Short mmCIF file of C-alpha atoms in Angstrom, two decimals:
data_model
loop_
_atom_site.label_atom_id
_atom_site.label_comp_id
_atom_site.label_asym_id
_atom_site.label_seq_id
_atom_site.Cartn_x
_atom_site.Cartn_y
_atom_site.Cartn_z
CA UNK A 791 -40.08 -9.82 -21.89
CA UNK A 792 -38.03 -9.52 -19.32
CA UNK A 793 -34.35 -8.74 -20.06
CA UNK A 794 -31.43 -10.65 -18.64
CA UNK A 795 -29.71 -9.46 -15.74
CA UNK A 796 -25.80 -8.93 -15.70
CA UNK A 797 -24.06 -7.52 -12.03
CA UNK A 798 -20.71 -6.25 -12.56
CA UNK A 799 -18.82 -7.09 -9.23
CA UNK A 800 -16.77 -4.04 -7.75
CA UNK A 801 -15.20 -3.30 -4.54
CA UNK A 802 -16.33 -0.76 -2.00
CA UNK A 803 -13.11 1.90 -2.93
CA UNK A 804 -14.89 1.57 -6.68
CA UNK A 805 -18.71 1.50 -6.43
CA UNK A 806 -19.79 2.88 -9.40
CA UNK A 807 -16.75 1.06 -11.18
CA UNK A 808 -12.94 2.26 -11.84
CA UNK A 809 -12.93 5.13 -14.58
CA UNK A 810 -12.00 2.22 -17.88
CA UNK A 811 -15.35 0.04 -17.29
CA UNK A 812 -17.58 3.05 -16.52
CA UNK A 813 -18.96 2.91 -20.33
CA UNK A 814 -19.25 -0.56 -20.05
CA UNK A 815 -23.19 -0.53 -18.21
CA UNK A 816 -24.53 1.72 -20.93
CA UNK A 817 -22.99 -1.18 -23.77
CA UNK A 818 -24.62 -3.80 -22.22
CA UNK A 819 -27.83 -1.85 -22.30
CA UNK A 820 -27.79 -1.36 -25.67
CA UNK A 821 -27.14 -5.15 -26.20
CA UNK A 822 -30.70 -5.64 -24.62
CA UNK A 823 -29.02 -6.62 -20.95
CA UNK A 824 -30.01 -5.12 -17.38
CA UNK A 825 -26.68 -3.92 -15.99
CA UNK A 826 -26.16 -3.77 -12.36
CA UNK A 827 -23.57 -2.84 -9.94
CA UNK A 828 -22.58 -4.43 -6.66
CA UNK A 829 -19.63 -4.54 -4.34
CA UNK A 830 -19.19 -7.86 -4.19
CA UNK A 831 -19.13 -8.16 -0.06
CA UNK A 832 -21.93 -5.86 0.64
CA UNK A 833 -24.20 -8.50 2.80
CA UNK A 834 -27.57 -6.90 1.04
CA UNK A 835 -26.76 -8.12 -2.34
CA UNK A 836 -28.87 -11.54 -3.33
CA UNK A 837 -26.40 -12.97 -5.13
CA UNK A 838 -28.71 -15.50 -6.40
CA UNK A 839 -30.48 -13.05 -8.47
CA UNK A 840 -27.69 -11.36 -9.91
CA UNK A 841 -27.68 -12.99 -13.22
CA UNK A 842 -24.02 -13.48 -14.74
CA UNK A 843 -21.37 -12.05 -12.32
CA UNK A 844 -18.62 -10.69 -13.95
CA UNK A 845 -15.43 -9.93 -11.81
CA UNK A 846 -14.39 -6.27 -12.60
CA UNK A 847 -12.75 -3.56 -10.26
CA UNK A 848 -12.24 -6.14 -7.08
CA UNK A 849 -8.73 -4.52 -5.90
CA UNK A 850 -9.08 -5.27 -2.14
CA UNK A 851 -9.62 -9.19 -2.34
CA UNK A 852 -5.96 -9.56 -1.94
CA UNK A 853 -6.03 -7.46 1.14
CA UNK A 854 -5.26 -10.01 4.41
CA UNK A 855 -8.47 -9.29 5.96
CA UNK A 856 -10.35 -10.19 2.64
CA UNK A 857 -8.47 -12.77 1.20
CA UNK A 858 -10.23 -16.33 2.65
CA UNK A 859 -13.90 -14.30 2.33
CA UNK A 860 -13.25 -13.53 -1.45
CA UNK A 861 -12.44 -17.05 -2.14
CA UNK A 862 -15.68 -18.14 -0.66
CA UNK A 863 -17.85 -15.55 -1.80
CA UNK A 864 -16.34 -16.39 -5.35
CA UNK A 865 -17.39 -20.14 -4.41
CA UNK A 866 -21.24 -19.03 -3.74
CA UNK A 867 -22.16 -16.85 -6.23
CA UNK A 868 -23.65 -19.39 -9.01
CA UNK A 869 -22.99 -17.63 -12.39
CA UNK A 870 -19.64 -15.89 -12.03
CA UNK A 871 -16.82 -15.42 -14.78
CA UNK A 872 -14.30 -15.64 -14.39
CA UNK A 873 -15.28 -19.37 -12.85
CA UNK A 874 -14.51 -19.91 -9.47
CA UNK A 875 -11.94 -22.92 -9.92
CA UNK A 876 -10.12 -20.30 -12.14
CA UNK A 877 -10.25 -17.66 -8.97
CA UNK A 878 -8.83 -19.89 -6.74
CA UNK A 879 -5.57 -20.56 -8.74
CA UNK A 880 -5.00 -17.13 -10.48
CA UNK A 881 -5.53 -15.42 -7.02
CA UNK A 882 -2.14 -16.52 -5.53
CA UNK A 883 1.05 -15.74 -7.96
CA UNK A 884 2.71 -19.47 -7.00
CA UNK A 885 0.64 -20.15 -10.53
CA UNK A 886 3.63 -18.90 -12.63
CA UNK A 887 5.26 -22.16 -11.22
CA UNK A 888 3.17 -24.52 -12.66
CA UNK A 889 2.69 -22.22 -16.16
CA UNK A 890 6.68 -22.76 -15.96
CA UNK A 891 6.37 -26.69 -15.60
CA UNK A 892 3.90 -26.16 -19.07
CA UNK A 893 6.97 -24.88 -20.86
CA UNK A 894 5.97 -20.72 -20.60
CA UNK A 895 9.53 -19.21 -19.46
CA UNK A 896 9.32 -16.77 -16.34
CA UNK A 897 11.75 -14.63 -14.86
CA UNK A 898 13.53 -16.80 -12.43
CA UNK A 899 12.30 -16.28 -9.08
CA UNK A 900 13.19 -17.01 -5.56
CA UNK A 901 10.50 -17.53 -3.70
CA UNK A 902 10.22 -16.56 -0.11
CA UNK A 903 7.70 -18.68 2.21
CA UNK A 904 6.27 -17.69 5.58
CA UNK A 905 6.56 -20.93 7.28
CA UNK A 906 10.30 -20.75 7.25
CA UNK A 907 10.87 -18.13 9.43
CA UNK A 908 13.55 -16.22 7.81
CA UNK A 909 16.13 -13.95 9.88
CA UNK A 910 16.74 -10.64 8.44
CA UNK A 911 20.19 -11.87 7.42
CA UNK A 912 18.48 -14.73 5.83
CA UNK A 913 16.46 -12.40 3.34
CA UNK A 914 19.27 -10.36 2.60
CA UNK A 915 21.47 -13.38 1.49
CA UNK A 916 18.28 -14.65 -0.77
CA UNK A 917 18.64 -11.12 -2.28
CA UNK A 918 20.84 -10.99 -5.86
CA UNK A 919 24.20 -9.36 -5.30
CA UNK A 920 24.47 -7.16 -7.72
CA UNK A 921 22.00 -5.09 -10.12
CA UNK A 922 18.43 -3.81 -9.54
CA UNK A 923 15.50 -6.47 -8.38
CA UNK A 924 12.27 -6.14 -7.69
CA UNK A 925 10.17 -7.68 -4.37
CA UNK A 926 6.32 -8.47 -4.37
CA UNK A 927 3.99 -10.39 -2.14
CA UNK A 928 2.32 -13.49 -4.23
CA UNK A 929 -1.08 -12.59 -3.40
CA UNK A 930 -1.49 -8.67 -4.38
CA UNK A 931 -3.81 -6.68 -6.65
CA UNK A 932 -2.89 -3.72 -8.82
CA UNK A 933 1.15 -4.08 -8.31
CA UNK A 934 0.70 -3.10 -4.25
CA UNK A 935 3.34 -3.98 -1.98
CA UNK A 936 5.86 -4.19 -5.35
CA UNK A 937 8.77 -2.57 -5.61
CA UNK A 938 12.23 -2.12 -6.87
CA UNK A 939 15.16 -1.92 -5.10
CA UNK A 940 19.34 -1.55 -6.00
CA UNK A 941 21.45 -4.76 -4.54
CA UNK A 942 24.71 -2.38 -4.02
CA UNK A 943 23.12 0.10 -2.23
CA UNK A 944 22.89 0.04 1.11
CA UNK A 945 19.94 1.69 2.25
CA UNK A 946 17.94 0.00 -0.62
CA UNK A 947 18.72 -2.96 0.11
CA UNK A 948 17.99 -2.76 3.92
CA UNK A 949 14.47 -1.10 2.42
CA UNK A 950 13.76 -4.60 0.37
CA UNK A 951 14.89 -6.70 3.79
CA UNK A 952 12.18 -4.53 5.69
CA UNK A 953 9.92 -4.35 3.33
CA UNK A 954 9.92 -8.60 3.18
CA UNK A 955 10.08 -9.30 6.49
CA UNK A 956 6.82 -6.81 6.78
CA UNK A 957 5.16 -9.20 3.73
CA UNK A 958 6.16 -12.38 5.95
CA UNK A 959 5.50 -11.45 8.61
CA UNK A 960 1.70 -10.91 7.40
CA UNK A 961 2.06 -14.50 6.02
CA UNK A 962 2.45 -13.81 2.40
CA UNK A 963 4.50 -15.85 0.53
CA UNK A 964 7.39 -13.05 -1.42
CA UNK A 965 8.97 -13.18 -5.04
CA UNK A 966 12.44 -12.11 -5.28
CA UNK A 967 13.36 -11.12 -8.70
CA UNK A 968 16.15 -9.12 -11.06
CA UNK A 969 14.98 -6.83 -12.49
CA UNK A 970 14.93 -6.76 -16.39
CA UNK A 971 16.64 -3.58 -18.04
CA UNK A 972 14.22 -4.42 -20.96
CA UNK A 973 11.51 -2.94 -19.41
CA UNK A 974 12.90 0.22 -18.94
CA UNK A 975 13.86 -0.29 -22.77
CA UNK A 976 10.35 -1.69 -24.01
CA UNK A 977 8.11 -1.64 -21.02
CA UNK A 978 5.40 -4.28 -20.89
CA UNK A 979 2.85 -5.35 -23.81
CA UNK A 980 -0.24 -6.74 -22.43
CA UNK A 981 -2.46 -8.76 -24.61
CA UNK A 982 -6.47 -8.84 -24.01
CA UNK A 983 -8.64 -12.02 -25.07
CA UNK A 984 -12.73 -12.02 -24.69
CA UNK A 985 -14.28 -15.66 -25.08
CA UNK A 986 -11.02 -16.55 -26.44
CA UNK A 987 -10.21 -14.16 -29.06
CA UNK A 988 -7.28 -11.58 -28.76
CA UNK A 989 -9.33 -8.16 -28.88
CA UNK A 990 -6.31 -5.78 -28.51
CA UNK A 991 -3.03 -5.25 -26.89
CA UNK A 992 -0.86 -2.53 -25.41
CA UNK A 993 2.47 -1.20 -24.28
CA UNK A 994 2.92 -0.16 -20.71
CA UNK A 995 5.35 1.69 -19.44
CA UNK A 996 7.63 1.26 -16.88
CA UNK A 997 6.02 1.61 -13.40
CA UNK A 998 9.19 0.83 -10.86
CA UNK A 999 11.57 3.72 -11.59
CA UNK A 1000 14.76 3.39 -9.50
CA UNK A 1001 14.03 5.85 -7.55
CA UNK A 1002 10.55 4.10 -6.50
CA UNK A 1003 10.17 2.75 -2.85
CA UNK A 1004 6.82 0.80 -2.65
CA UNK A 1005 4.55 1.69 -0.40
CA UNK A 1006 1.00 -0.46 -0.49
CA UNK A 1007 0.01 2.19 -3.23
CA UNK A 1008 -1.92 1.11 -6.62
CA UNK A 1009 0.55 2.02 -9.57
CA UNK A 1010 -0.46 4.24 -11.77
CA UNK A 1011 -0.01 2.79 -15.69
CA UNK A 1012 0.99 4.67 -18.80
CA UNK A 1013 -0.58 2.82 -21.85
CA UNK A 1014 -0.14 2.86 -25.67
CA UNK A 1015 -2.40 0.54 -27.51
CA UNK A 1016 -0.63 -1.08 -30.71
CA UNK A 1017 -0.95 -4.58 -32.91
CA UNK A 1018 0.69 -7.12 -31.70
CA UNK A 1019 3.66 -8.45 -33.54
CA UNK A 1020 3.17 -11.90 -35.07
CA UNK A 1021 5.78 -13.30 -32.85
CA UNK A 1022 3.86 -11.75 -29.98
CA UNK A 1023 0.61 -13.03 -30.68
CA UNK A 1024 2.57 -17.13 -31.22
CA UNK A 1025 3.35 -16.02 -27.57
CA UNK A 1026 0.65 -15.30 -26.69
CA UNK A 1027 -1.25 -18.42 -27.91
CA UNK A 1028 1.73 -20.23 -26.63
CA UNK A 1029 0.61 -18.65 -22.96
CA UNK A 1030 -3.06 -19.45 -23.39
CA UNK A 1031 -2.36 -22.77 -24.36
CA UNK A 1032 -0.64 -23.47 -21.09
CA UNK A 1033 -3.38 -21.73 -19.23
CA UNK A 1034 -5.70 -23.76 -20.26
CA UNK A 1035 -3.56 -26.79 -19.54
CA UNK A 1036 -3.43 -25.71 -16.03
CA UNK A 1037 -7.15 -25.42 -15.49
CA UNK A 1038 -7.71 -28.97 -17.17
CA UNK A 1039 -5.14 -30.14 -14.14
CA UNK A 1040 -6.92 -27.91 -11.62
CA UNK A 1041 -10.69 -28.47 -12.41
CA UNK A 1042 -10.60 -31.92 -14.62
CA UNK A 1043 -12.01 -29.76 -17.79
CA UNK A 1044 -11.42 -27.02 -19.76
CA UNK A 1045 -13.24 -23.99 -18.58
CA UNK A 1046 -14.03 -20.88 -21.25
CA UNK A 1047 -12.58 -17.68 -19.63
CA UNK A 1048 -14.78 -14.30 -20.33
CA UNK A 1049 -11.41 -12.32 -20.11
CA UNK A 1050 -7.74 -13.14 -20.04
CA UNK A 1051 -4.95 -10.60 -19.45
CA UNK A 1052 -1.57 -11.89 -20.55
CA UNK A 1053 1.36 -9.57 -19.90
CA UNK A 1054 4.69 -10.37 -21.60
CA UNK A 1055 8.23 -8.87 -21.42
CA UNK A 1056 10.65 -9.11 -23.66
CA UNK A 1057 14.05 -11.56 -22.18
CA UNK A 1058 16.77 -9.27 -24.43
CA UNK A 1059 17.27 -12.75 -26.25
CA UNK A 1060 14.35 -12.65 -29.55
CA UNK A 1061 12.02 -14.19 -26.28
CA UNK A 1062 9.53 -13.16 -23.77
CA UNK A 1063 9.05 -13.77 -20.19
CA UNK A 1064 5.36 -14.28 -18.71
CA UNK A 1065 5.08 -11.29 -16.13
CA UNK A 1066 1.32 -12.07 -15.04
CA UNK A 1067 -1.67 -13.95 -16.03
CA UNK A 1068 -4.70 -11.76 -14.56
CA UNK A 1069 -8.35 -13.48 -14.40
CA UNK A 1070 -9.75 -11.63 -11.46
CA UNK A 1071 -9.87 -7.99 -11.51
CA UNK A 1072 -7.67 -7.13 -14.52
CA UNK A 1073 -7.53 -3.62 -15.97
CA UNK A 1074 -8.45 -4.11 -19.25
CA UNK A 1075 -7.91 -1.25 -21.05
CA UNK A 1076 -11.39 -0.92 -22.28
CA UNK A 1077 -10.63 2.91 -23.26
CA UNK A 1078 -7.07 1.99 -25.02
CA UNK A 1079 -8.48 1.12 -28.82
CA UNK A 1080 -12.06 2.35 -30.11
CA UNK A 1081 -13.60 -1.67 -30.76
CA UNK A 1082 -12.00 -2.82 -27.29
CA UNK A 1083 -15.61 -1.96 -25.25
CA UNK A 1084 -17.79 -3.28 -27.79
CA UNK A 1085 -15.78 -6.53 -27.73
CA UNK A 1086 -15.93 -6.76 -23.88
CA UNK A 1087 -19.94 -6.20 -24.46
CA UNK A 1088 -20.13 -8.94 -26.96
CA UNK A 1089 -18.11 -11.24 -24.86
CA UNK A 1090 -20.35 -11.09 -22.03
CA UNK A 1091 -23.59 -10.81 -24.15
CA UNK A 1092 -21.96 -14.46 -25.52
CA UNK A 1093 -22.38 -15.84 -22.26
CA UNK A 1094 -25.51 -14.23 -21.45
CA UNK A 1095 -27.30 -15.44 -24.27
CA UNK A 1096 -25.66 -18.79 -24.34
#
């Protein structure tokens, strides 16, 4: 008999997978599934014979020159999870908007658009006046092009007006927003679902130090894996709940994600902001707990054998 087939989708910087999912082949093996791995615009992969796609380490589909072809490849490729209608939303940060209009709070933002054609003076009055805040393109992978800059310091801020106008003038859309003193306090806690089901959650720490000046570099993250809280995981259902409003809207039905990344920070006030929702190529900390693999495994072995 012959077994099923599952390709895990990478990107050409990542071939053989990013260092977490490396063990993750050798699970799905053992769960009676033929693993395989393809960058997910080489133009030799059959795509039609690839079984159940499952988006992992795709960190350059953000990249300008990738962007519209990632959306359409997504669109081809006939078993893929996360579904494409899911892609096509959760690839462009403007999503937070609508999770907002569901009732999830968000870090206010000011949002930046191409089409108006800012001056440089007109980014630097959009900027707050005083305090730290952080800039980042709407359509990015792996925190690149982010970064964190001081409103009463001169030569920071005049790095944050560059560093926008460079964003807009590649026509990405830019978030402007303070930057939370919690998360040098707490840092972030990210919470992991499979099919559903919260499999784990951890802490991250800070990434944009003060003295950070972003580059388009991939931040490195510091993890701690831990329980969630009881009022973080009410959050987090809270979250999930709107998500899957927003899909209903988007695609006219509810649509079973494999994996959903949900990262939280805390708003200073017994509350939590929504940071990110990540469906495409999020990290998900598959080496943080010892049962967070195996759950990944069984997840996609769910939908294999469905």
């Amino acid at each position: 008999m012959t077994s099923p087939i599952v390709t895990l989708a990478t990107c050409a910087d990542y071939p053989t997978l990013d260092d977490d999912d490396r063990g993750l082949p050798d699970a799905l093996r053992e769960r009676g599934i033929e693993p395989r791995v393809a960058v997910w615009n080489d133009s030799s992969i059959n795509w039609d014979d690839a079984g159940v796609v499952v988006l992992r380490s795709v960190r350059d589909y953000a990249k300008k020159r990738n962007y519209a072809n990632f959306l359409s490849w997504s669109r081809s490729v006939p078993r893929l999870a996360n579904h494409p209608d899911v892609v096509q939303w959760n690839a462009d940060k403007h999503y937070l908007s609508r999770l907002a209009e569901f009732g999830v709070p968000m870090i206010p933002t000011t949002w930046l658009e191409p089409s108006a054609g800012y001056s440089k003076h007109q980014v630097h009055t959009r900027f707050p006046a005083h305090g730290d805040f952080v800039v980042k393109p709407a359509v990015s992978s792996g925190g690149r092009g982010t970064g964190r800059y001081t409103a009463t310091d001169a030569r920071s801020r005049a790095d944050a007006i560059n560093d926008t106008v460079h964003h807009l003038g590649r026509g990405r859309s830019v978030m402007v927003q303070r930057y939370l003193e919690e998360v040098d306090r707490r840092g972030e806690l990210s919470l992991v679902y499979f099919n559903g089901v919260l499999s784990h959650a951890v802490e991250k720490a800070p990434m944009l130090h003060p003295s950070f000046r972003s580059a388009d570099e991939v931040h490195e993250e510091i993890v701690t894996a831990r329980e969630p809280s009881e009022q973080e995981w009410l959050w987090g259902e809270r979250v999930r709940k709107a998500i899957h409003g927003l899909i209903k809207e988007r695609s006219g039905r509810d649509i079973q994600l494999l994996f959903d990344r949900v990262d939280v920070v805390a708003d200073g006030k017994g509350g939590f902001y929504l940071m990110e929702v990540s469906l495409i190529d999020a990290g998900l900390y598959l080496g943080s707990t010892p049962d967070a693999l195996d759950n990944f495994a069984d997840a996609i072995a769910q939908r294999v054998f469905w």
